[in-house]
PDB file of C-alpha atoms in Angstrom:
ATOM      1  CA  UNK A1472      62.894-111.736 -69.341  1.00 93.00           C
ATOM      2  CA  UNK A1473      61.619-108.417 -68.367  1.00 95.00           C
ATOM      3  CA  UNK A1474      63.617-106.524 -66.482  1.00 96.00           C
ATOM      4  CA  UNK A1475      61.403-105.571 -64.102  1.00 97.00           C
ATOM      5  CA  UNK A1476      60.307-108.998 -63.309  1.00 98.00           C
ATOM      6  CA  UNK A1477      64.559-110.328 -63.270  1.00 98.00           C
ATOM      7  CA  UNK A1478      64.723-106.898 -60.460  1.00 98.00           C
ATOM      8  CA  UNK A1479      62.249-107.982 -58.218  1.00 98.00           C
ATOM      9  CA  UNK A1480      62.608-111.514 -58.371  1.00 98.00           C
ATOM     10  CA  UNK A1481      66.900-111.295 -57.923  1.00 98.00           C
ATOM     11  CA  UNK A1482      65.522-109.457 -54.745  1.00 98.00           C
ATOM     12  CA  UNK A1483      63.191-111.551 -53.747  1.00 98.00           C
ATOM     13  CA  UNK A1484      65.306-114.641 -53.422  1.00 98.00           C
ATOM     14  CA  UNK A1485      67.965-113.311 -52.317  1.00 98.00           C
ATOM     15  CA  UNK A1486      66.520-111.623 -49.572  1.00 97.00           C
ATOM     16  CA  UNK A1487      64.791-114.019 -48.611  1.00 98.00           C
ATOM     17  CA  UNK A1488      67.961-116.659 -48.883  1.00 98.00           C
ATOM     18  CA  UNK A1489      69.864-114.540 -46.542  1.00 97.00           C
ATOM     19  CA  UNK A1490      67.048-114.060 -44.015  1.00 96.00           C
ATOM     20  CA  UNK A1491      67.118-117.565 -44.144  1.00 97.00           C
ATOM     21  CA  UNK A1492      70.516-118.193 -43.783  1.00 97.00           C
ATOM     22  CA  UNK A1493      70.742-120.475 -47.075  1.00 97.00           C
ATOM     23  CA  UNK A1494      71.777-120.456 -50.463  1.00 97.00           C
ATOM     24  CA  UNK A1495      69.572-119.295 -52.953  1.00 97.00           C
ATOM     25  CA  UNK A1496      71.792-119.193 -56.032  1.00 97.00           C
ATOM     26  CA  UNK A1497      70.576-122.731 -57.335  1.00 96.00           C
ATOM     27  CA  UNK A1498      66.485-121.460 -56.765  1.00 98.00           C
ATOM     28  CA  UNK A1499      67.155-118.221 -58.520  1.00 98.00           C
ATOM     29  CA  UNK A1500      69.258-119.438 -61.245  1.00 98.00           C
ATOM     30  CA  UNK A1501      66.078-122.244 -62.060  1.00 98.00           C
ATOM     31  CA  UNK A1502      63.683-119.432 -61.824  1.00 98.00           C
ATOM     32  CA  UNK A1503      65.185-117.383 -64.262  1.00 98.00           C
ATOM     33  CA  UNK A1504      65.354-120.607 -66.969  1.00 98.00           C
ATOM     34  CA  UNK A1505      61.962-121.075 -66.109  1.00 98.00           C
ATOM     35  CA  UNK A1506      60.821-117.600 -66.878  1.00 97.00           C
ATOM     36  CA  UNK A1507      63.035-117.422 -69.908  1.00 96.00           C
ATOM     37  CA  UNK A1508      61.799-120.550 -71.866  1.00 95.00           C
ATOM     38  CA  UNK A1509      61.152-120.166 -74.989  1.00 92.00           C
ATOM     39  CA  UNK A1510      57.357-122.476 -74.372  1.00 92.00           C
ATOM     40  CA  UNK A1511      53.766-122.174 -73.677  1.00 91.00           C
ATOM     41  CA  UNK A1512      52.650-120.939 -70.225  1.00 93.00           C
ATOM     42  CA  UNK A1513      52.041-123.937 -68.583  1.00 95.00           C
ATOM     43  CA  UNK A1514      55.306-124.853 -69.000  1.00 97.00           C
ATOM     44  CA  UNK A1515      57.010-122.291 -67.683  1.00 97.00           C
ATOM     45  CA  UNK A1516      54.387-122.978 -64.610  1.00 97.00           C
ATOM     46  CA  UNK A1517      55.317-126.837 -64.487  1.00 98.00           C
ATOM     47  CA  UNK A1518      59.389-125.758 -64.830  1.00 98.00           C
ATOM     48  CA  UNK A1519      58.677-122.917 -62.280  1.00 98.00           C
ATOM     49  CA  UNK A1520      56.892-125.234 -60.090  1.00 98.00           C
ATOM     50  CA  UNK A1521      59.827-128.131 -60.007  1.00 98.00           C
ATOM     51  CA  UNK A1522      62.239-125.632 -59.346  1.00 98.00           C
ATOM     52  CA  UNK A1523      60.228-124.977 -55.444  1.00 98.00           C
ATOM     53  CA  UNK A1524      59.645-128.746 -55.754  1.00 98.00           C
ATOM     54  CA  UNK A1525      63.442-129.575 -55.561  1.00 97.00           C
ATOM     55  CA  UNK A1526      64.071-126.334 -52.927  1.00 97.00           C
ATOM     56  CA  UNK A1527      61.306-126.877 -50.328  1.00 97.00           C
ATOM     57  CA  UNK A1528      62.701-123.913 -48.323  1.00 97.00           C
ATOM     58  CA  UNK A1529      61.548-120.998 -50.751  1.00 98.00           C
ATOM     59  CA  UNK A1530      57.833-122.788 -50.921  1.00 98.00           C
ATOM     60  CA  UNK A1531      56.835-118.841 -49.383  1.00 98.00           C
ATOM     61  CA  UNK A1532      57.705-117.581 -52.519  1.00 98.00           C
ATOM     62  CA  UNK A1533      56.005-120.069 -54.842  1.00 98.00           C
ATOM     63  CA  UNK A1534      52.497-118.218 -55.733  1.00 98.00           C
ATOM     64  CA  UNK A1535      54.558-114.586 -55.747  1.00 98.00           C
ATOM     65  CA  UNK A1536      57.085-116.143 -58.066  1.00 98.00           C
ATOM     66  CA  UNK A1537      53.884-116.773 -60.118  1.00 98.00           C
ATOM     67  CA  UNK A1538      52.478-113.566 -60.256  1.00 98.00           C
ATOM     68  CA  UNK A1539      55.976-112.164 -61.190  1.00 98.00           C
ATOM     69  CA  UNK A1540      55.723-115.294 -64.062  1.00 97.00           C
ATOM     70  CA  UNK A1541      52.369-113.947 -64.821  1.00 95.00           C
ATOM     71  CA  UNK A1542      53.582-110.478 -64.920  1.00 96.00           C
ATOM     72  CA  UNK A1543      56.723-111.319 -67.528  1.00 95.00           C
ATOM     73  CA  UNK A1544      54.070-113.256 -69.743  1.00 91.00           C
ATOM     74  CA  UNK A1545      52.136-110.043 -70.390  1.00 87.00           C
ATOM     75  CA  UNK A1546      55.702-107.903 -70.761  1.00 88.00           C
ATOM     76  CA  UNK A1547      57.301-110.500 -72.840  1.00 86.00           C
ATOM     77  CA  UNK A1548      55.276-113.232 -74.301  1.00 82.00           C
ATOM     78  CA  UNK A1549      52.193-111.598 -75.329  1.00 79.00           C
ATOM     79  CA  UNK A1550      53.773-109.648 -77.599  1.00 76.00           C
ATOM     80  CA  UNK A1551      55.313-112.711 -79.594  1.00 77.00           C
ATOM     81  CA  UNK A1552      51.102-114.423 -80.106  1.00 76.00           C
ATOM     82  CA  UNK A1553      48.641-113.387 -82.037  1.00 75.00           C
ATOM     83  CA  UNK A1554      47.165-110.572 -80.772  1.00 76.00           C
ATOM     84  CA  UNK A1555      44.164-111.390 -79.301  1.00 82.00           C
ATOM     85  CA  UNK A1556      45.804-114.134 -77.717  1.00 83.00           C
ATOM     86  CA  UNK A1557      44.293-112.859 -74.073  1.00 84.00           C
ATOM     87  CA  UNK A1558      40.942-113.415 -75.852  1.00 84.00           C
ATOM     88  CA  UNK A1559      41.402-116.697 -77.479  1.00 87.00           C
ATOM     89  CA  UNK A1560      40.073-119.644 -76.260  1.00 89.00           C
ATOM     90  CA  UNK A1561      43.415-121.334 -75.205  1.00 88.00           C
ATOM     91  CA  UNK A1562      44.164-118.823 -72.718  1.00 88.00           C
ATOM     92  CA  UNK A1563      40.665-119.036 -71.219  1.00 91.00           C
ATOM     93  CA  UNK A1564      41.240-122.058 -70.365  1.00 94.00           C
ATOM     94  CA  UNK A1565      45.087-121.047 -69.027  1.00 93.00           C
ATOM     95  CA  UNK A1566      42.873-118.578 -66.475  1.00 91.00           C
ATOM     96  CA  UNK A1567      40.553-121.612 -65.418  1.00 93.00           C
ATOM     97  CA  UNK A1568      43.538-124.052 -64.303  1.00 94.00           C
ATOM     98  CA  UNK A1569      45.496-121.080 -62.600  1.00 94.00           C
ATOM     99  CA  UNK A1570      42.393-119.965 -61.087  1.00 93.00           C
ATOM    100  CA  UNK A1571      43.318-120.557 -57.458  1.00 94.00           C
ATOM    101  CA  UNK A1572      47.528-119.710 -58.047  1.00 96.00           C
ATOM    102  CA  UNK A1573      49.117-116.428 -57.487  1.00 96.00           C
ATOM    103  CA  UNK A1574      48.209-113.678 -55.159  1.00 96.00           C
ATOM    104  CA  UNK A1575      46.507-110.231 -54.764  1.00 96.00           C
ATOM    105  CA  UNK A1576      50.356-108.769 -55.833  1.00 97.00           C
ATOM    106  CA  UNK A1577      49.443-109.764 -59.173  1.00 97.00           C
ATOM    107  CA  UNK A1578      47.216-106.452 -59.056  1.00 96.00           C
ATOM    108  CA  UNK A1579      49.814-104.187 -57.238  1.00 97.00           C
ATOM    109  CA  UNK A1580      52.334-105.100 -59.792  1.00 97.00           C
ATOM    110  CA  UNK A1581      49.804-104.354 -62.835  1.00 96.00           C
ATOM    111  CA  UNK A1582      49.126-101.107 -61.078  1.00 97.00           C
ATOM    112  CA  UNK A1583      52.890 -99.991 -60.356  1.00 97.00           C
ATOM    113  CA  UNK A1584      53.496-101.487 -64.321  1.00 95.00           C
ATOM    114  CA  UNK A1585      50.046 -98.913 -65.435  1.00 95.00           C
ATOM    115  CA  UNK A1586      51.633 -96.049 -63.183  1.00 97.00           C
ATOM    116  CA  UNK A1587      55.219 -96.646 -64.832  1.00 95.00           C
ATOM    117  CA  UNK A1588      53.765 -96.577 -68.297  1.00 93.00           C
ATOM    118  CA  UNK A1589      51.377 -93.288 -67.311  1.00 95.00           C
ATOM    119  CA  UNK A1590      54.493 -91.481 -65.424  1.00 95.00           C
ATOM    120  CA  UNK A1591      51.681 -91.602 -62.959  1.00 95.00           C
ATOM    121  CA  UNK A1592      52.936 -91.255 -58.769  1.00 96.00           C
ATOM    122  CA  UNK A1593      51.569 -94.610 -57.262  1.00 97.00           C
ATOM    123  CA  UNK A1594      49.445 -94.192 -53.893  1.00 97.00           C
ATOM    124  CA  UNK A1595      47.456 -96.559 -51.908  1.00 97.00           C
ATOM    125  CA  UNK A1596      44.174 -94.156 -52.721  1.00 96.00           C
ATOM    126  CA  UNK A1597      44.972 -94.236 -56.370  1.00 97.00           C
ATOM    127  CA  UNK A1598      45.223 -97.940 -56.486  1.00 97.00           C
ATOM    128  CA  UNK A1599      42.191 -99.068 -54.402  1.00 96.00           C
ATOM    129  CA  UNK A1600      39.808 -96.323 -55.850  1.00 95.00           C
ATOM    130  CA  UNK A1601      40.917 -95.906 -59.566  1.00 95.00           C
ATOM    131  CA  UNK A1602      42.436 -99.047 -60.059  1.00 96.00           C
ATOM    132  CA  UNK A1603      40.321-101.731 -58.293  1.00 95.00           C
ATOM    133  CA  UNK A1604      37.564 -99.280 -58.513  1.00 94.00           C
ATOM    134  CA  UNK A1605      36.185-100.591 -54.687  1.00 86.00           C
ATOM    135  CA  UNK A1606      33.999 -97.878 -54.725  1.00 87.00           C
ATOM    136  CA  UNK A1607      32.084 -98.905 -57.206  1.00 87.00           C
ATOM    137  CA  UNK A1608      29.383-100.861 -56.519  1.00 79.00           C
ATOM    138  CA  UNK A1609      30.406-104.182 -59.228  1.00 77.00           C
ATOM    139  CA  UNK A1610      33.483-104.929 -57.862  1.00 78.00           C
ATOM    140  CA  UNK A1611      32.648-105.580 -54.309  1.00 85.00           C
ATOM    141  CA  UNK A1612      34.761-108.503 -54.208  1.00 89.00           C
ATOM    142  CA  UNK A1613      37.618-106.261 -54.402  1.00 90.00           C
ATOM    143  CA  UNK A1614      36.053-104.164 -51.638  1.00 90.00           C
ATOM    144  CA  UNK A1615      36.152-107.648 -49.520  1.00 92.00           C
ATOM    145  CA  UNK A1616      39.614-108.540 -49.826  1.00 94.00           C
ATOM    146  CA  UNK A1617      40.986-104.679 -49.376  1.00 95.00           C
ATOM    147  CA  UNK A1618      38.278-103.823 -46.306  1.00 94.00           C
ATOM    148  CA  UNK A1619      41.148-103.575 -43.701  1.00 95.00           C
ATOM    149  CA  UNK A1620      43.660-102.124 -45.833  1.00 96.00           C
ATOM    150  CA  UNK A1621      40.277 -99.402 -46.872  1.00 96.00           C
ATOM    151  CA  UNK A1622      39.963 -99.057 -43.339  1.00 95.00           C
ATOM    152  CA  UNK A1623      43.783 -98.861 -42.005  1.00 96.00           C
ATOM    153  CA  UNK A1624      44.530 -96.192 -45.160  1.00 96.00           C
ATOM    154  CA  UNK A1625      46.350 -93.846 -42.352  1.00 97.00           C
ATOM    155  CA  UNK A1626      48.301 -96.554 -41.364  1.00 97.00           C
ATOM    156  CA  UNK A1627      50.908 -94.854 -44.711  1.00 96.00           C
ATOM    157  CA  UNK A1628      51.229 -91.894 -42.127  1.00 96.00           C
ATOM    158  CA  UNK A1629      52.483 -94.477 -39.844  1.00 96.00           C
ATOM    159  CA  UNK A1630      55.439 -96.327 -38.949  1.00 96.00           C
ATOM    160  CA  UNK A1631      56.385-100.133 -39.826  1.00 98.00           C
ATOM    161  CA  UNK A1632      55.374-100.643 -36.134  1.00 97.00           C
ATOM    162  CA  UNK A1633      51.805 -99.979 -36.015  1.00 97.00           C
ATOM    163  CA  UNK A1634      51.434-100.994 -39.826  1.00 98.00           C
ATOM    164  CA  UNK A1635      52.938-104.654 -38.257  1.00 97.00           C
ATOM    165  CA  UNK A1636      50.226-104.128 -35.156  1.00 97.00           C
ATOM    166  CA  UNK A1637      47.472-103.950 -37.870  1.00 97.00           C
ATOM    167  CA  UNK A1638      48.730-106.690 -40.063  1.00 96.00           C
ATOM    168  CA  UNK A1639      48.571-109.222 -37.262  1.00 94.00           C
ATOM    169  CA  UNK A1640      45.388-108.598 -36.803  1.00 93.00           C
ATOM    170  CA  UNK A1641      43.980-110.362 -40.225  1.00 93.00           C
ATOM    171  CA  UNK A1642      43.407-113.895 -40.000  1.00 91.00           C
ATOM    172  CA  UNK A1643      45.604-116.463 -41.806  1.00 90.00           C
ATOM    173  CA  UNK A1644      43.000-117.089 -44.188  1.00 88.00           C
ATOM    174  CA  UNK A1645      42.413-113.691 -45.354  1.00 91.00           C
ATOM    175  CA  UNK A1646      43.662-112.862 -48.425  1.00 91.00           C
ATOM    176  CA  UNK A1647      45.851-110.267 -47.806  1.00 95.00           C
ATOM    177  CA  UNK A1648      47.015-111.586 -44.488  1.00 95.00           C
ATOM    178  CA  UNK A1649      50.947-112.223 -45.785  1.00 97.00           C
ATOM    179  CA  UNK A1650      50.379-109.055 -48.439  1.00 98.00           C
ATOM    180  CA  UNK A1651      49.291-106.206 -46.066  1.00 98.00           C
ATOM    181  CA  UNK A1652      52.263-105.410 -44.468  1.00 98.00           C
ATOM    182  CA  UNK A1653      54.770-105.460 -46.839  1.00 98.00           C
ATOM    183  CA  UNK A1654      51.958-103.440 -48.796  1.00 98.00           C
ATOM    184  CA  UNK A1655      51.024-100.627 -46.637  1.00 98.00           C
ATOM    185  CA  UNK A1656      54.687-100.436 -46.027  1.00 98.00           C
ATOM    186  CA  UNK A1657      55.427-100.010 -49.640  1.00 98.00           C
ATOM    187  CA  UNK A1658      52.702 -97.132 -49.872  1.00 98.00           C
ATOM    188  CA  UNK A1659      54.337 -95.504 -46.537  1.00 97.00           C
ATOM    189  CA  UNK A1660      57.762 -95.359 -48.395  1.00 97.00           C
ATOM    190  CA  UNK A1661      57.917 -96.405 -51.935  1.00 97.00           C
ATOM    191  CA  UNK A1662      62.337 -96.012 -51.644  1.00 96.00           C
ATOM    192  CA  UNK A1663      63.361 -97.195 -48.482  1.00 96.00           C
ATOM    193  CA  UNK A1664      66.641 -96.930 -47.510  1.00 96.00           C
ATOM    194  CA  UNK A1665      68.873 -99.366 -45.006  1.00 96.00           C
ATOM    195  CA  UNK A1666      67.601 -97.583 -42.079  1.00 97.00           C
ATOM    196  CA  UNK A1667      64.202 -97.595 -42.466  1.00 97.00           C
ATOM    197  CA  UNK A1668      64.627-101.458 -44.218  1.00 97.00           C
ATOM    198  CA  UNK A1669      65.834-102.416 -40.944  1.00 97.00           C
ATOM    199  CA  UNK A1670      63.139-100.739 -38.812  1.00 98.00           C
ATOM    200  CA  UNK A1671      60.906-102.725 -41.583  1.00 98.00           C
ATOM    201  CA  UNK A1672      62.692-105.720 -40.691  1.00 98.00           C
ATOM    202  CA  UNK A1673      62.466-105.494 -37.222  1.00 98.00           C
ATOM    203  CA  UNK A1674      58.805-105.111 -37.026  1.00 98.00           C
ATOM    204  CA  UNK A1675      57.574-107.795 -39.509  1.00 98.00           C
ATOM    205  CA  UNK A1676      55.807-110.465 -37.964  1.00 96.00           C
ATOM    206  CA  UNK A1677      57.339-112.666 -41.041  1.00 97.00           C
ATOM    207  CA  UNK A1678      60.691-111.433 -42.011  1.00 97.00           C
ATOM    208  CA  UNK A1679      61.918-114.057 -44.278  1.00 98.00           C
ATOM    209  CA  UNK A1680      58.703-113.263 -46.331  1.00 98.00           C
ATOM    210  CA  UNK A1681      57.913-109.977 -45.419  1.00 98.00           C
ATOM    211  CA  UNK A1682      61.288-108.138 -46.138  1.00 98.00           C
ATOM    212  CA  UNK A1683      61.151-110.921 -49.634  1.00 98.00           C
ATOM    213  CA  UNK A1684      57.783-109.240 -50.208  1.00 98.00           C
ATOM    214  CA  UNK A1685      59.254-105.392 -49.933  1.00 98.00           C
ATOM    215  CA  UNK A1686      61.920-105.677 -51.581  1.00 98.00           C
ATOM    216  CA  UNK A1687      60.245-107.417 -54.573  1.00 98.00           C
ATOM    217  CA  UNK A1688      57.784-104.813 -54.788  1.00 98.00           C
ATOM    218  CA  UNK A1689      60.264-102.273 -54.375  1.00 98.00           C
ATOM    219  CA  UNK A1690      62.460-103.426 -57.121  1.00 98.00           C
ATOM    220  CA  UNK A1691      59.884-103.946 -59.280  1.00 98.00           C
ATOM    221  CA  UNK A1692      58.928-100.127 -58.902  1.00 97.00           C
ATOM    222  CA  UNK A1693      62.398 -99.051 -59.583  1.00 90.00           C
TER     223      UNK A1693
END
């Protein structure tokens, strides 16, 4: 399992558990036998999925858990296939049955993984403009789903209060309506420490979710 993925996930849970007020040693414990099965993708999906099956209480963190799963096939996996497994037919197909699972963190966690591997700083205008690239004129669906975050970009000058005030703004069905604050909070201050955590806390409009959301993205970028 990469480590990456086994940092951000430990955190995710377990915040989340103890925002909660449950246990989350029997949910985090499956998830890591999930992700570490030696088995084709949709199996680790299927064992992934039981594991949220049998512990109804993290369903939040279903679809992050599988961009994180997503994220340790490429780290992991990959490397084991053939290697043009990501063009091969088989996978293809992988992409067509997951096509409505995960979440836009799938692309912030390819872009902190990119910056990690290029020593590059991550920023919000770095990822929208060079990585999603929603300036150019082909990927306008990227443009859609970012708009407010495009808009709100001084919100990272801001504090967790008026990044919450914007967040609650989107509307449940927007893509990025559960993303954008723990996202523009992330770009505010990539290292938080218990202080400002707690001011985070405070001002999410989810906290379960939202502080499980930092502090996975957060670990990840360690």
């Amino acid at each position: 399992m990469d480590i990456k993925v086994k940092q951000a996930l430990t955190a995710a849970v377990n915040s989340y558990a103890e925002a909660e007020g449950i246990d989350g040693k029997a949910v985090l414990q499956g998830l890591e036998t999930a992700f570490e099965l030696e088995a084709p993708f949709m199996e680790k999906v299927s064992a992934m999925d039981s594991v949220f099956d049998d512990n109804m209480r993290f369903d939040e963190l279903r679809e992050y858990s599988f961009d994180l799963l997503m994220i340790n096939f490429f780290a992991e996996d990959v490397q084991k296939l053939e290697e043009d497994y990501l063009e091969s037919a088989e996978w293809e197909a992988i992409e067509e049955e997951t096509i409505d699972r995960g979440s836009e963190l799938l692309n912030i966690l390819l872009y902190l993984k990119e910056c990690a591997d290029d020593e590059i700083e991550p920023s919000l205008d770095d990822f929208l403009k060079e990585f999603l690239l929603v300036e150019e004129d082909e990927f306008q669906d990227e443009y859609n789903i970012y708009e407010k975050v495009i808009a709100n970009q001084i919100l990272v000058e801001s504090d967790y209060s008026e990044i919450a005030k914007v967040s609650q703004s989107l509307e449940d069905d927007e893509e990025l309506a559960e993303l954008f604050y723990p996202l523009v909070s992330f770009f505010s201050e990539q290292k938080p420490d218990g202080g400002q955590l707690a001011e985070y806390a405070e001002h999410a409009p989810n906290k379960s979710l939202d502080v499980a959301l930092l502090q996975l993205i957060t670990n990840f970028n360690i």
